[in-house]
Short mmCIF file of C-alpha atoms in Angstrom, two decimals:
data_model
loop_
_atom_site.label_atom_id
_atom_site.label_comp_id
_atom_site.label_asym_id
_atom_site.label_seq_id
_atom_site.Cartn_x
_atom_site.Cartn_y
_atom_site.Cartn_z
CA MET A 1083 105.07 120.27 79.72
CA PRO A 1084 105.32 116.62 78.37
CA ILE A 1085 101.90 114.76 79.74
CA THR A 1086 102.77 111.35 81.56
CA LEU A 1087 100.65 108.68 82.99
CA VAL A 1088 101.78 105.58 85.02
CA ILE A 1089 99.83 103.15 86.42
CA HIS A 1090 100.14 99.79 88.33
CA GLY A 1091 98.17 96.65 89.19
CA GLY A 1092 99.76 95.98 92.47
CA ALA A 1093 103.46 94.96 93.55
CA GLY A 1094 105.01 91.35 94.04
CA ASN A 1095 107.26 89.10 91.92
CA ILE A 1096 105.19 87.76 89.17
CA THR A 1097 106.53 85.25 87.15
CA PRO A 1098 105.52 83.31 83.83
CA ALA A 1099 104.83 80.35 85.70
CA MET A 1100 102.64 81.74 88.12
CA MET A 1101 100.01 82.49 84.94
CA THR A 1102 98.95 81.21 81.61
CA LYS A 1103 99.33 82.87 78.29
CA GLU A 1104 95.51 83.75 78.51
CA ASP A 1105 95.77 84.97 82.17
CA GLU A 1106 99.02 87.19 80.85
CA GLN A 1107 96.97 88.51 78.06
CA ALA A 1108 93.86 89.40 80.23
CA TYR A 1109 96.13 91.23 82.72
CA THR A 1110 97.84 93.08 79.90
CA GLU A 1111 94.38 94.45 78.33
CA GLY A 1112 93.06 95.29 81.67
CA LEU A 1113 96.53 97.66 82.31
CA GLN A 1114 96.26 99.05 78.73
CA ALA A 1115 92.48 99.86 78.75
CA ALA A 1116 93.51 101.87 81.89
CA LEU A 1117 96.22 103.52 80.23
CA ASP A 1118 94.17 104.51 77.49
CA ALA A 1119 91.59 105.73 79.32
CA GLY A 1120 93.99 108.15 81.38
CA TYR A 1121 96.02 109.18 78.85
CA ALA A 1122 92.98 110.02 76.53
CA VAL A 1123 91.92 112.77 79.48
CA LEU A 1124 95.75 114.11 79.17
CA GLU A 1125 95.51 114.07 75.57
CA SER A 1126 92.60 116.12 75.68
CA ASN A 1127 94.12 119.04 77.77
CA GLY A 1128 92.29 117.45 80.85
CA SER A 1129 93.95 117.48 84.28
CA ALA A 1130 96.14 115.10 85.93
CA MET A 1131 93.34 114.46 88.64
CA ASP A 1132 91.13 113.72 85.73
CA ALA A 1133 93.43 111.32 84.31
CA VAL A 1134 94.23 109.50 87.52
CA VAL A 1135 90.67 109.08 88.34
CA ALA A 1136 89.97 107.71 84.69
CA ALA A 1137 92.58 105.10 84.79
CA ILE A 1138 91.73 103.51 88.16
CA LYS A 1139 88.01 103.61 87.22
CA GLU A 1140 88.82 101.25 84.58
CA LEU A 1141 91.29 98.84 86.94
CA GLU A 1142 88.23 99.25 89.77
CA ASN A 1143 85.58 98.19 86.94
CA ASN A 1144 88.03 95.03 86.32
CA PRO A 1145 87.61 91.88 88.42
CA LEU A 1146 91.16 90.66 87.59
CA PHE A 1147 92.41 93.50 90.15
CA ASN A 1148 92.15 94.02 93.91
CA ALA A 1149 90.08 97.21 93.70
CA GLY A 1150 86.28 97.98 93.36
CA LYS A 1151 84.74 95.07 91.36
CA GLY A 1152 87.68 92.51 92.26
CA ALA A 1153 88.04 93.21 96.10
CA VAL A 1154 88.95 90.66 98.12
CA PHE A 1155 86.87 89.47 101.13
CA THR A 1156 87.44 90.15 104.89
CA LYS A 1157 87.41 87.92 107.77
CA LYS A 1158 83.40 88.60 107.88
CA GLY A 1159 82.77 87.49 104.24
CA LEU A 1160 82.32 91.37 103.35
CA ASN A 1161 84.11 93.34 100.49
CA GLU A 1162 85.70 96.64 102.30
CA MET A 1163 87.55 98.81 100.28
CA ASP A 1164 89.89 101.75 100.61
CA ALA A 1165 91.07 104.66 98.38
CA ALA A 1166 93.01 107.88 98.03
CA VAL A 1167 93.59 110.64 95.65
CA MET A 1168 96.49 113.57 95.92
CA ASP A 1169 96.28 116.72 94.21
CA GLY A 1170 100.15 118.18 93.82
CA LYS A 1171 99.11 121.55 92.71
CA THR A 1172 96.92 122.24 95.51
CA LEU A 1173 98.30 119.66 98.00
CA GLY A 1174 94.39 118.79 98.48
CA ALA A 1175 93.58 115.07 99.62
CA GLY A 1176 90.92 112.75 100.09
CA ALA A 1177 90.60 109.13 101.46
CA ILE A 1178 88.19 106.68 102.19
CA ALA A 1179 88.24 103.42 104.17
CA GLY A 1180 86.14 100.48 104.76
CA VAL A 1181 83.46 101.39 102.39
CA ARG A 1182 81.07 98.88 100.83
CA ASN A 1183 78.80 99.13 97.97
CA ILE A 1184 80.52 101.97 96.13
CA LYS A 1185 81.16 101.16 92.47
CA ASN A 1186 84.32 103.20 92.30
CA PRO A 1187 85.76 103.96 95.81
CA ILE A 1188 88.28 106.21 93.97
CA VAL A 1189 85.57 108.75 92.89
CA LEU A 1190 84.32 108.65 96.31
CA ALA A 1191 87.92 109.75 97.53
CA ARG A 1192 87.77 112.63 95.17
CA GLU A 1193 84.65 113.86 96.34
CA VAL A 1194 85.94 113.70 99.69
CA MET A 1195 88.87 116.08 98.72
CA GLU A 1196 86.69 118.35 96.95
CA HIS A 1197 83.08 118.69 98.68
CA SER A 1198 83.45 117.52 102.43
CA GLY A 1199 85.87 120.02 104.11
CA HIS A 1200 87.56 116.79 105.29
CA VAL A 1201 90.68 114.62 104.27
CA PHE A 1202 89.47 111.29 105.37
CA LEU A 1203 86.22 109.57 105.88
CA SER A 1204 85.53 105.79 106.64
CA GLY A 1205 82.74 103.33 107.18
CA ASN A 1206 79.19 104.57 107.86
CA GLY A 1207 80.28 107.99 107.56
CA ALA A 1208 81.86 107.59 104.30
CA ALA A 1209 78.64 105.78 103.17
CA GLU A 1210 76.39 108.82 103.90
CA PHE A 1211 78.50 111.09 102.44
CA ALA A 1212 78.50 109.14 99.22
CA LEU A 1213 74.85 109.06 99.35
CA THR A 1214 74.44 112.79 99.61
CA ARG A 1215 77.09 113.49 96.56
CA GLY A 1216 75.11 110.87 94.48
CA VAL A 1217 78.17 108.30 94.11
CA GLU A 1218 77.18 105.37 92.08
CA GLN A 1219 76.41 102.35 94.47
CA ALA A 1220 76.49 98.68 93.44
CA PRO A 1221 74.95 95.68 95.25
CA ASP A 1222 76.74 92.73 97.08
CA ASP A 1223 76.59 90.40 94.19
CA TYR A 1224 78.61 93.01 91.77
CA PHE A 1225 81.48 92.33 94.13
CA PHE A 1226 81.11 88.73 94.26
CA ASN A 1227 83.91 86.51 92.25
CA LYS A 1228 84.23 82.84 93.03
CA LEU A 1229 88.23 82.66 92.83
CA ARG A 1230 88.22 85.79 95.40
CA TYR A 1231 85.74 83.81 97.43
CA ASP A 1232 87.50 80.55 97.20
CA GLN A 1233 90.80 82.27 98.39
CA TRP A 1234 88.99 83.42 101.74
CA VAL A 1235 87.34 80.17 102.50
CA GLU A 1236 90.63 78.57 102.44
CA ILE A 1237 91.75 81.01 105.44
CA ARG A 1238 88.60 82.01 106.91
CA ASP A 1239 88.84 79.91 109.96
CA SER A 1240 92.54 80.91 110.75
CA ASP A 1241 94.37 84.16 112.17
CA PHE A 1242 95.89 84.14 108.71
CA TYR A 1243 95.62 87.05 105.77
CA GLN A 1244 96.58 87.29 102.77
CA LEU A 1245 98.51 90.16 101.10
CA ASP A 1246 97.44 90.82 97.70
CA HIS A 1247 100.95 91.17 96.52
CA LYS A 1248 102.30 87.95 97.98
CA ALA A 1249 103.27 85.62 95.29
CA ASP A 1250 102.83 82.27 97.31
CA ASN A 1251 99.96 80.82 98.94
CA LEU A 1252 99.95 79.86 102.59
CA LYS A 1253 101.42 76.68 102.23
CA GLY A 1254 104.33 78.38 100.43
CA VAL A 1255 103.60 77.11 97.05
CA PRO A 1256 103.29 79.50 94.12
CA ASN A 1257 99.37 79.69 93.09
CA PRO A 1258 98.64 80.16 89.71
CA ASP A 1259 95.21 81.29 90.22
CA HIS A 1260 96.44 84.62 92.51
CA LYS A 1261 95.38 87.76 91.69
CA PHE A 1262 96.95 91.04 91.80
CA GLY A 1263 96.36 93.42 93.17
CA THR A 1264 96.03 96.93 94.66
CA VAL A 1265 95.79 99.51 91.82
CA GLY A 1266 97.25 103.10 91.46
CA ALA A 1267 98.02 105.87 89.27
CA VAL A 1268 100.32 108.83 88.93
CA ALA A 1269 100.04 111.76 86.31
CA CYS A 1270 101.47 114.98 84.93
CA ASP A 1271 99.18 116.97 82.89
CA ALA A 1272 100.17 119.63 80.12
CA GLU A 1273 100.31 122.34 82.72
CA GLY A 1274 102.88 120.56 84.95
CA ASN A 1275 100.68 119.43 87.78
CA LEU A 1276 100.75 116.20 89.28
CA ALA A 1277 98.20 113.98 90.80
CA ALA A 1278 98.13 110.53 92.66
CA GLY A 1279 95.52 107.97 93.34
CA THR A 1280 95.46 104.34 94.78
CA SER A 1281 92.53 102.23 95.27
CA THR A 1282 92.49 98.62 97.25
CA GLY A 1283 90.26 95.76 98.71
CA GLY A 1284 92.99 95.16 101.19
CA MET A 1285 94.06 91.65 102.31
CA THR A 1286 91.94 88.71 102.14
CA ASN A 1287 90.48 87.76 105.47
CA LYS A 1288 91.50 91.24 107.23
CA ARG A 1289 89.93 91.73 110.61
CA PHE A 1290 87.16 94.19 110.52
CA GLY A 1291 88.05 97.87 110.73
CA ARG A 1292 91.48 97.43 109.53
CA ILE A 1293 93.08 100.29 107.43
CA GLY A 1294 96.29 99.66 105.41
CA ASP A 1295 98.53 102.01 103.82
CA SER A 1296 96.79 102.53 100.43
CA PRO A 1297 94.41 105.29 101.57
CA VAL A 1298 96.83 107.02 104.02
CA ILE A 1299 98.00 110.33 102.62
CA GLY A 1300 102.02 110.11 102.70
CA ALA A 1301 102.48 106.57 103.02
CA GLY A 1302 100.22 104.92 100.18
CA THR A 1303 99.58 107.86 98.10
CA TYR A 1304 101.09 111.29 97.67
CA ALA A 1305 101.66 114.08 95.17
CA ASN A 1306 103.35 117.57 95.20
CA ASN A 1307 104.13 119.74 92.55
CA SER A 1308 108.06 120.56 93.59
CA THR A 1309 108.62 116.77 94.25
CA CYS A 1310 106.85 113.89 92.82
CA ALA A 1311 103.66 111.88 92.74
CA ILE A 1312 103.55 108.32 94.04
CA SER A 1313 101.21 105.61 94.37
CA CYS A 1314 102.49 102.38 96.16
CA THR A 1315 100.98 99.07 98.00
CA GLY A 1316 102.67 97.47 100.94
CA HIS A 1317 101.45 96.16 104.75
#
């Protein structure tokens, strides 16, 4: 079976006018690094799930993307992250929502799938489980990004929120500094097994406790060997 890996760094209508050549190069290099990391796993006979997690970890570690290190700020000025994985062979799935201080949320989602006996954990429960599994933590300042912070400050006193894939700012003017976005990957390994994963910081200025589509199995993330593997982003 031919090995395959597909990734995304968020949806949206991104035109050349919205970023500089330097920005375009940085995004391209970030996406390529994720592809390289995941594809190397597949080339080494690794599983589709291993490849998906490897690719998404690269994107989570890159502050250009709204996941992990680049997660946006909530209405309370915090970074709360969601992630999910699904194994197309076993139909096993794992998801987490509203987690803080987890360096790679996609790793925790996989731990939920493989070791929790559950499918979806959120908030403090997910945090406690992460500690029992030794999932790598990171301090608040690891997630601080001035551009993300400034985007939040612009709207924090309003009831507005900003979708990570929205191409316009709140005034309807294209924002060349806007960062995209929720990240995801799907893969097919040499044995024909599929896997999918998605990771996000959600929406800028989102309310406490908000859970989006990304970590919801069957909405933002899905994999089934008999059909397809999907990672997407929406509302």
